[in-house]
Tab-separated table of C-alpha atoms and ligand atoms in Angstrom:
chain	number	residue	atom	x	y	z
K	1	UNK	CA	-20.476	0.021	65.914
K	2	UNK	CA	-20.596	-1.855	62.454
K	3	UNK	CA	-16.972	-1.365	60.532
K	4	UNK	CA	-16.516	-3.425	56.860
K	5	UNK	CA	-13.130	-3.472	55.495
K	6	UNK	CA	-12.596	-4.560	51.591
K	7	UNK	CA	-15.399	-6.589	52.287
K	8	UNK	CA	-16.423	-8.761	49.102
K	9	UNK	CA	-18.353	-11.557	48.588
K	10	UNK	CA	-17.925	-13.879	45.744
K	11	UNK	CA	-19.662	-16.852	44.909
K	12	UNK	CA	-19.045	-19.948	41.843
K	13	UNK	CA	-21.136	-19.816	39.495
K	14	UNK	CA	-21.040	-22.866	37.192
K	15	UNK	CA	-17.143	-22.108	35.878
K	16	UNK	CA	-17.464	-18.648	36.678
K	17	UNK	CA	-16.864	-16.156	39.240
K	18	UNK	CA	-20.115	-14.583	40.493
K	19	UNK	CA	-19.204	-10.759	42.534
K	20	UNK	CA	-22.234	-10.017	44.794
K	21	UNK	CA	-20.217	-7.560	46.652
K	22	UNK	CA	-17.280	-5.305	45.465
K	23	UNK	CA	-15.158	-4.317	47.702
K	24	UNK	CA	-17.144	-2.284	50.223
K	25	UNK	CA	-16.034	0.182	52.972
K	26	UNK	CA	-19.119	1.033	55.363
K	27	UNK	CA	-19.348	1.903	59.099
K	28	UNK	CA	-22.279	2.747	61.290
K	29	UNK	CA	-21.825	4.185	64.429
K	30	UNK	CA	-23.871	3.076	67.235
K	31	UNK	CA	-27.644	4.223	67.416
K	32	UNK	CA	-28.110	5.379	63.716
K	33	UNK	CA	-31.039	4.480	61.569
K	34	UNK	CA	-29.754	3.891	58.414
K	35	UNK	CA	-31.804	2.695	55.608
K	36	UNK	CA	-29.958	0.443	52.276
K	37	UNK	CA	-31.970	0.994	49.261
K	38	UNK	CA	-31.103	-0.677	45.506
K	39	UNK	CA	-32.546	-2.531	42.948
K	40	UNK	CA	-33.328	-6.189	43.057
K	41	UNK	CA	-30.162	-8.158	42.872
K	42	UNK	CA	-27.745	-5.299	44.191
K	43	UNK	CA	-26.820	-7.102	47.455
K	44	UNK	CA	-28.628	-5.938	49.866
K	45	UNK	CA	-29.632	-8.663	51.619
K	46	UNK	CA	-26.256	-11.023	50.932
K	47	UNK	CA	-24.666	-7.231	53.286
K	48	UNK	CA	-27.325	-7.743	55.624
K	49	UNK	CA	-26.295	-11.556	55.751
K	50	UNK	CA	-22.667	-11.059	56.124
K	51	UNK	CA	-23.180	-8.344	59.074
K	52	UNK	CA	-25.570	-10.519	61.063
K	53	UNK	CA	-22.530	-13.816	60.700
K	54	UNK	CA	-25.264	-15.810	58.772
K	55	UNK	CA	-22.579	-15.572	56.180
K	56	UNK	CA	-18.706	-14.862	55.764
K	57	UNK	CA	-17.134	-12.942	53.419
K	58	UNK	CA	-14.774	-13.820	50.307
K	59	UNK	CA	-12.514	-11.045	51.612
K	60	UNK	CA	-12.108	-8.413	53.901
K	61	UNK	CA	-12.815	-7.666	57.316
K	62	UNK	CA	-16.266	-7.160	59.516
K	63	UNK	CA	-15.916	-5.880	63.251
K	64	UNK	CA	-19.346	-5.333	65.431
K	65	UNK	CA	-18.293	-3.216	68.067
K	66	UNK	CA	-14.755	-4.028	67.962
K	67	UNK	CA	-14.792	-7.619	67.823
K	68	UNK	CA	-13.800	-9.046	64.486
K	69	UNK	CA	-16.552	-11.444	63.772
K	70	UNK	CA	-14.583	-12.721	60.002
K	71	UNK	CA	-12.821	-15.034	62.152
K	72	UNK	CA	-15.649	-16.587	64.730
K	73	UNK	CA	-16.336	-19.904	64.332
K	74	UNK	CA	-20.274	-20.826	64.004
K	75	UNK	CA	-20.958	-21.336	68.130
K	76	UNK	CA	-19.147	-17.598	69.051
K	77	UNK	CA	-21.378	-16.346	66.234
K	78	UNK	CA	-24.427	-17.693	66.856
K	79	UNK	CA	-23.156	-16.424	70.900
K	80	UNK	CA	-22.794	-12.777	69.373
K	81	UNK	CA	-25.833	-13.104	67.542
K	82	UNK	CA	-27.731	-13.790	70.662
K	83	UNK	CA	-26.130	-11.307	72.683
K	84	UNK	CA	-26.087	-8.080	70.297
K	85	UNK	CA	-28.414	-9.000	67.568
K	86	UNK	CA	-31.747	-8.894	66.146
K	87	UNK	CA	-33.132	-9.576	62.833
K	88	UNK	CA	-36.562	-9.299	61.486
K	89	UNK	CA	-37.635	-10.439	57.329
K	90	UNK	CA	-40.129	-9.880	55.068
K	91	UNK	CA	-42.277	-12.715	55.519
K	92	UNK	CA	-42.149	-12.653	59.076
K	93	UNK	CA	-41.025	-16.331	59.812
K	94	UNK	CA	-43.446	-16.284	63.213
K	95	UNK	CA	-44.239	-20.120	63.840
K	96	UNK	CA	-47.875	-21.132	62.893
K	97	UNK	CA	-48.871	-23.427	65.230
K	98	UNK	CA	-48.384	-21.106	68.560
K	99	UNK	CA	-49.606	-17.486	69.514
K	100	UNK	CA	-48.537	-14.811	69.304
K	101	UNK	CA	-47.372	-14.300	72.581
K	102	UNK	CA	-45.651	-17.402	72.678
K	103	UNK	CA	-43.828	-16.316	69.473
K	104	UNK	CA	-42.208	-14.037	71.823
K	105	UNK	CA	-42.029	-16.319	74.932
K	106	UNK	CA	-40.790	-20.116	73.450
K	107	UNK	CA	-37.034	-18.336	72.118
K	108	UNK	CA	-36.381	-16.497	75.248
K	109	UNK	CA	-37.152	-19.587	77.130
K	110	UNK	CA	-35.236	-21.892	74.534
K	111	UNK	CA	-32.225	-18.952	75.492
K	112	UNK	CA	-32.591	-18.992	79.306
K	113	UNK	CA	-33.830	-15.633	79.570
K	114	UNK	CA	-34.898	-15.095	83.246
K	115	UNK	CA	-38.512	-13.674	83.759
K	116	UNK	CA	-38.973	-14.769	80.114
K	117	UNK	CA	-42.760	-14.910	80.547
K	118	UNK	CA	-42.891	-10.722	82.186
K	119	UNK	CA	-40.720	-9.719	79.287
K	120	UNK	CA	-42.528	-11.553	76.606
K	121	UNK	CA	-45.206	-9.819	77.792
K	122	UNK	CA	-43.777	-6.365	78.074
K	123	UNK	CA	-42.881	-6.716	74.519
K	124	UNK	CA	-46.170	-7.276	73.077
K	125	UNK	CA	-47.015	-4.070	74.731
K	126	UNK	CA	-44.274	-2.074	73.073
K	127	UNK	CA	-45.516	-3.527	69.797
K	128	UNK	CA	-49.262	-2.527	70.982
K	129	UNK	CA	-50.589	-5.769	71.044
K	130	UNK	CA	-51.633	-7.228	74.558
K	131	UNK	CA	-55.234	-7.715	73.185
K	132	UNK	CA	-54.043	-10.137	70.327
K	133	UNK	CA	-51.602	-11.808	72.512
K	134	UNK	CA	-53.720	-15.532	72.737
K	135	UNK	CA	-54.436	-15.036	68.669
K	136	UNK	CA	-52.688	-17.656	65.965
K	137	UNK	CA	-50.402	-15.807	63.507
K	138	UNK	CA	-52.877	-16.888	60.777
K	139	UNK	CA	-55.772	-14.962	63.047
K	140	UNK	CA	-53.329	-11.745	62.591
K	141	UNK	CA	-53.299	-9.108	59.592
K	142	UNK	CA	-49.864	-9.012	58.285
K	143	UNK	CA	-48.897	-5.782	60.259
K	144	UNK	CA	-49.894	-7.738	63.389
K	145	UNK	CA	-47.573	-10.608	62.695
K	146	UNK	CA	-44.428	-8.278	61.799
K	147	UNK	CA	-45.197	-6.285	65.098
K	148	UNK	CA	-44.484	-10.231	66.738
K	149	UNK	CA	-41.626	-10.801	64.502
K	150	UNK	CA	-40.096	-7.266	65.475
K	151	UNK	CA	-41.362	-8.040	69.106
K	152	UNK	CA	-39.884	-11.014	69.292
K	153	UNK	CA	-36.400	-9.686	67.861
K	154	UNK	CA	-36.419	-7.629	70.849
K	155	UNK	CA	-36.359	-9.991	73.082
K	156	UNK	CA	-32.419	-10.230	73.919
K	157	UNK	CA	-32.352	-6.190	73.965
K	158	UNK	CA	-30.412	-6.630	70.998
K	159	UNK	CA	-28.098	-3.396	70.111
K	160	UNK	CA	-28.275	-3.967	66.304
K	161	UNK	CA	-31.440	-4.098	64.815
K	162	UNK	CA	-31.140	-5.982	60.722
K	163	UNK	CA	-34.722	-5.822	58.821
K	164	UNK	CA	-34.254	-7.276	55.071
K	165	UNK	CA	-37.699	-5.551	53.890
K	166	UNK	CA	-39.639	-5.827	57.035
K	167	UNK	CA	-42.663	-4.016	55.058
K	168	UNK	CA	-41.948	-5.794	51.967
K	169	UNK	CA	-45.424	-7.779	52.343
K	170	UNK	CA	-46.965	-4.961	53.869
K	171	UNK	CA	-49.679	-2.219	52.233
K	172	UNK	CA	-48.679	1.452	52.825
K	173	UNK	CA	-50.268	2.415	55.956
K	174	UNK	CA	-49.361	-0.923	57.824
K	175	UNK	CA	-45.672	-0.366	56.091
K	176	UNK	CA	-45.423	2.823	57.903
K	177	UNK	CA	-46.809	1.786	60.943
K	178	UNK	CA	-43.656	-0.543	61.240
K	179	UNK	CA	-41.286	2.070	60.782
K	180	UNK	CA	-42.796	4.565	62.710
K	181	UNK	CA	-42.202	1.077	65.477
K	182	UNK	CA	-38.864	1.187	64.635
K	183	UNK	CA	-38.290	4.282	64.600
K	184	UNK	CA	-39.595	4.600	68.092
K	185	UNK	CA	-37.308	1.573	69.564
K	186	UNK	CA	-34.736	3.501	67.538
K	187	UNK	CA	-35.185	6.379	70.053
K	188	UNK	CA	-36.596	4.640	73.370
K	189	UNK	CA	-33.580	2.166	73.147
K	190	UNK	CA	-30.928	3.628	71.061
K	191	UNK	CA	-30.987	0.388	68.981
K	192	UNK	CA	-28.726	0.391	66.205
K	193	UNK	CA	-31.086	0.025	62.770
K	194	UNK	CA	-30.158	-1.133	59.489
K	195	UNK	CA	-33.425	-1.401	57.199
K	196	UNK	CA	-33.470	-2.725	53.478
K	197	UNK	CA	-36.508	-1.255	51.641
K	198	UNK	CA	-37.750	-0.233	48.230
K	199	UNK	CA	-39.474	2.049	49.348
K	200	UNK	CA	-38.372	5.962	48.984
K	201	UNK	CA	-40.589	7.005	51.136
K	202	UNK	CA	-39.741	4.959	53.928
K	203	UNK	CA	-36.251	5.254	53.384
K	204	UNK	CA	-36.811	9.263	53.878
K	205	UNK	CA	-37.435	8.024	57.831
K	206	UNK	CA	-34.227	7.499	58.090
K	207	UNK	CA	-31.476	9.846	59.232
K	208	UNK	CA	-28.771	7.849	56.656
K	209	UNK	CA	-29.033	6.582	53.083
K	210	UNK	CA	-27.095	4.004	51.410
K	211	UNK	CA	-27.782	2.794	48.114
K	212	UNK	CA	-26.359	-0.416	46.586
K	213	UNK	CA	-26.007	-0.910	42.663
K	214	UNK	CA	-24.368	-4.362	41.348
K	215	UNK	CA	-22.329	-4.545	44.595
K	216	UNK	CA	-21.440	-1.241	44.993
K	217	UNK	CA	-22.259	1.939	47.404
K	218	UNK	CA	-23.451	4.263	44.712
K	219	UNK	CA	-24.353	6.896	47.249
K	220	UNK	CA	-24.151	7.238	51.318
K	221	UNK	CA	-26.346	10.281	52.508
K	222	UNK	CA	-23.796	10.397	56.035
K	223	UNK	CA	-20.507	10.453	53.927
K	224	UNK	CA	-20.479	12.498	50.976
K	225	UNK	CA	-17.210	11.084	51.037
K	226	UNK	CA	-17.318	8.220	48.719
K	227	UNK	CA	-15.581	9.829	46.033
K	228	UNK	CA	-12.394	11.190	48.222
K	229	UNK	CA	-12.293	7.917	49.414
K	230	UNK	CA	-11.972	6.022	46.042
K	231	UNK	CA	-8.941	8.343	45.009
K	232	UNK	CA	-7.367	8.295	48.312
K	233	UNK	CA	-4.155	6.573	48.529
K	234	UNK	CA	-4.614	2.296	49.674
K	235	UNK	CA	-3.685	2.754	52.970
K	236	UNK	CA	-5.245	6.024	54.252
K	237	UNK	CA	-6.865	5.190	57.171
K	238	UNK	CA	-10.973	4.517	57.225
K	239	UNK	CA	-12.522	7.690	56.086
K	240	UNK	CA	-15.104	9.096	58.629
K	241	UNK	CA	-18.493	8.711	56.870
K	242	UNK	CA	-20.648	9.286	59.980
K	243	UNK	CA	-20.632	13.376	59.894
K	244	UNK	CA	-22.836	14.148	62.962
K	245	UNK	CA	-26.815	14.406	61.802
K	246	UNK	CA	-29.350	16.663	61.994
K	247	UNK	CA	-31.903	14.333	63.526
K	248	UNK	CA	-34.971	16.363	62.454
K	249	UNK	CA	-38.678	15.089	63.635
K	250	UNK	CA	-39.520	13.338	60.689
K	251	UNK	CA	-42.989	11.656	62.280
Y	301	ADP	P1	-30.912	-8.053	46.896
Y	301	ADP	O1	-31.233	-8.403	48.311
Y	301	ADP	O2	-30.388	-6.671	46.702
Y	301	ADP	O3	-32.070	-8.323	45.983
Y	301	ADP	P2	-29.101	-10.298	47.007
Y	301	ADP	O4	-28.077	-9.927	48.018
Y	301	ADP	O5	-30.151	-11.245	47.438
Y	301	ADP	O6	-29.722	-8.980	46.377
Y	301	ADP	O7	-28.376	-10.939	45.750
Y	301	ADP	C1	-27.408	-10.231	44.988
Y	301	ADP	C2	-27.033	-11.066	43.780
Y	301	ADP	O8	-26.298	-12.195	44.175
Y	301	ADP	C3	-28.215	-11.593	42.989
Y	301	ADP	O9	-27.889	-11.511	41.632
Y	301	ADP	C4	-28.346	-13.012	43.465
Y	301	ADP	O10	-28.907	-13.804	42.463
Y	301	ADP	C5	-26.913	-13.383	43.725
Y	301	ADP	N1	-26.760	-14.386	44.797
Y	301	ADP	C6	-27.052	-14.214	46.103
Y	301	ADP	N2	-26.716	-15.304	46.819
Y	301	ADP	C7	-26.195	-16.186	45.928
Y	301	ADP	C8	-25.666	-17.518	46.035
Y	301	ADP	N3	-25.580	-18.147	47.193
Y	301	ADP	N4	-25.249	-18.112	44.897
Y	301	ADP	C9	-25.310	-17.469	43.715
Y	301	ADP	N5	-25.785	-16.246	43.562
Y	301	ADP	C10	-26.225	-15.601	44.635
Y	302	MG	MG1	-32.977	-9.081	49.192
């Protein structure tokens, strides 16, 4: 489970005082695939940032599955990272100069993963790509090379799944192709998903919909809530915004 307390994040701005994040309430149970949507500039990614510990916040409080992660110092953090999390970007970030299997390999080895090499190469499976396993990231369509990146965020069975527009670089069909990935890992391995996009349609894939404006939840499909909870007295305890879901067949 994700929880954020009065999370903001602030940053300095020549003399000013720059909000990227107002103070936000947001928590996603385990296994939902929830999708954060907003324009350019909302703060999408700097949430995505302060969940994964690659960032703190200004104020407030973020837990991942209990454990308060606001106060870890940069060694337990990078330790939780390894241990619960996985995160894939837009422009892939695979390293040139090996393939694509090694991609996958070279951090579980670099982590001590035992039968690094059999996993490495069960994961290029899941992605569907055992025949492009010996090809360069440069010899792979962009698709390809986010099925490695996604592949390769796999490889510590990570619970929480982060992708900061994973189809961002993508054209339609290859941008759907990735989601319908996740969405299957979503399902086969009850991974925890949490995918910025601007795109509507792929954000219909989800079951949950958050959207960000200047800093702020504007909307959350799962609460319906957010309204109650801005009147509600300061210290009512967290509102519930996870009503159960209909998880329809969306594929
Ligand atoms: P999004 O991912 O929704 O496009 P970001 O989270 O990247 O938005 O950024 C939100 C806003 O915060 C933007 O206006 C951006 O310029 C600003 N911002 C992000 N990080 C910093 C930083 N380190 N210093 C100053 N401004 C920042
Ligand atoms: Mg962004």
């Amino acid at each position: 489970m994700i929880e954020l307390y009065k999370v903001t994040k602030q940053v300095a701005s020549g003399s000013e005082t720059l909000t990227i994040l107002h103070e936000l309430e947001l928590q996603i149970p385990d296994g939902q695939f929830v999708s954060i949507v907003g324009p350019s500039g909302s703060g999408k990614s700097t949430l995505l940032g302060l969940i994964a510990g690659l960032d703190s916040p200004t104020s407030g409080k973020i837990l991942i599955d209990g454990q308060s992660i606001t106060a870890m110092n940069e060694d337990d953090l990078a330790e939780l990272r390894g241990e619960k999390i996985g995160i894939v970007f837009q422009s892939f970030h695979l390293i040139p100069s090996i393939t694509a299997f090694e991609n996958i390999l070279v951090p579980m080895e670099i982590a001590g993963i035992k039968d690094a090499h059999q996993r490495a190469e069960t994961l290029l499976e899941d992605v569907g790509l055992t025949a492009r396993a010996h090809h360069y990231p440069s010899q792979l369509s962009g698709g390809e090379q986010q099925r490695v990146a996604i592949a390769r965020a796999f490889a510590n069975n990570p619970s929480i799944l982060l992708a900061d527009e994973p189809t961002g670089n993508l054209d339609s069909k290859n941008g759907r192709h990735i989601l319908e990935l996740m969405i299957e890992i979503n399902r086969k391995r009850k991974t925890t998903l949490v995918l910025i996009t601007h795109d509507k349609e792929l954000a219909a894939m989800t079951e949950r919909h958050i959207a960000l404006r200047d800093g702020r939840i504007v909307s959350d499909s799962a609460s319906g809530l957010l309204h109650q909870e801005r009147n509600s007295s300061a210290d009512v305890e967290v509102v519930s915004v996870h009503e159960p879901l209909a998880v329809e067949d969306r594929l």
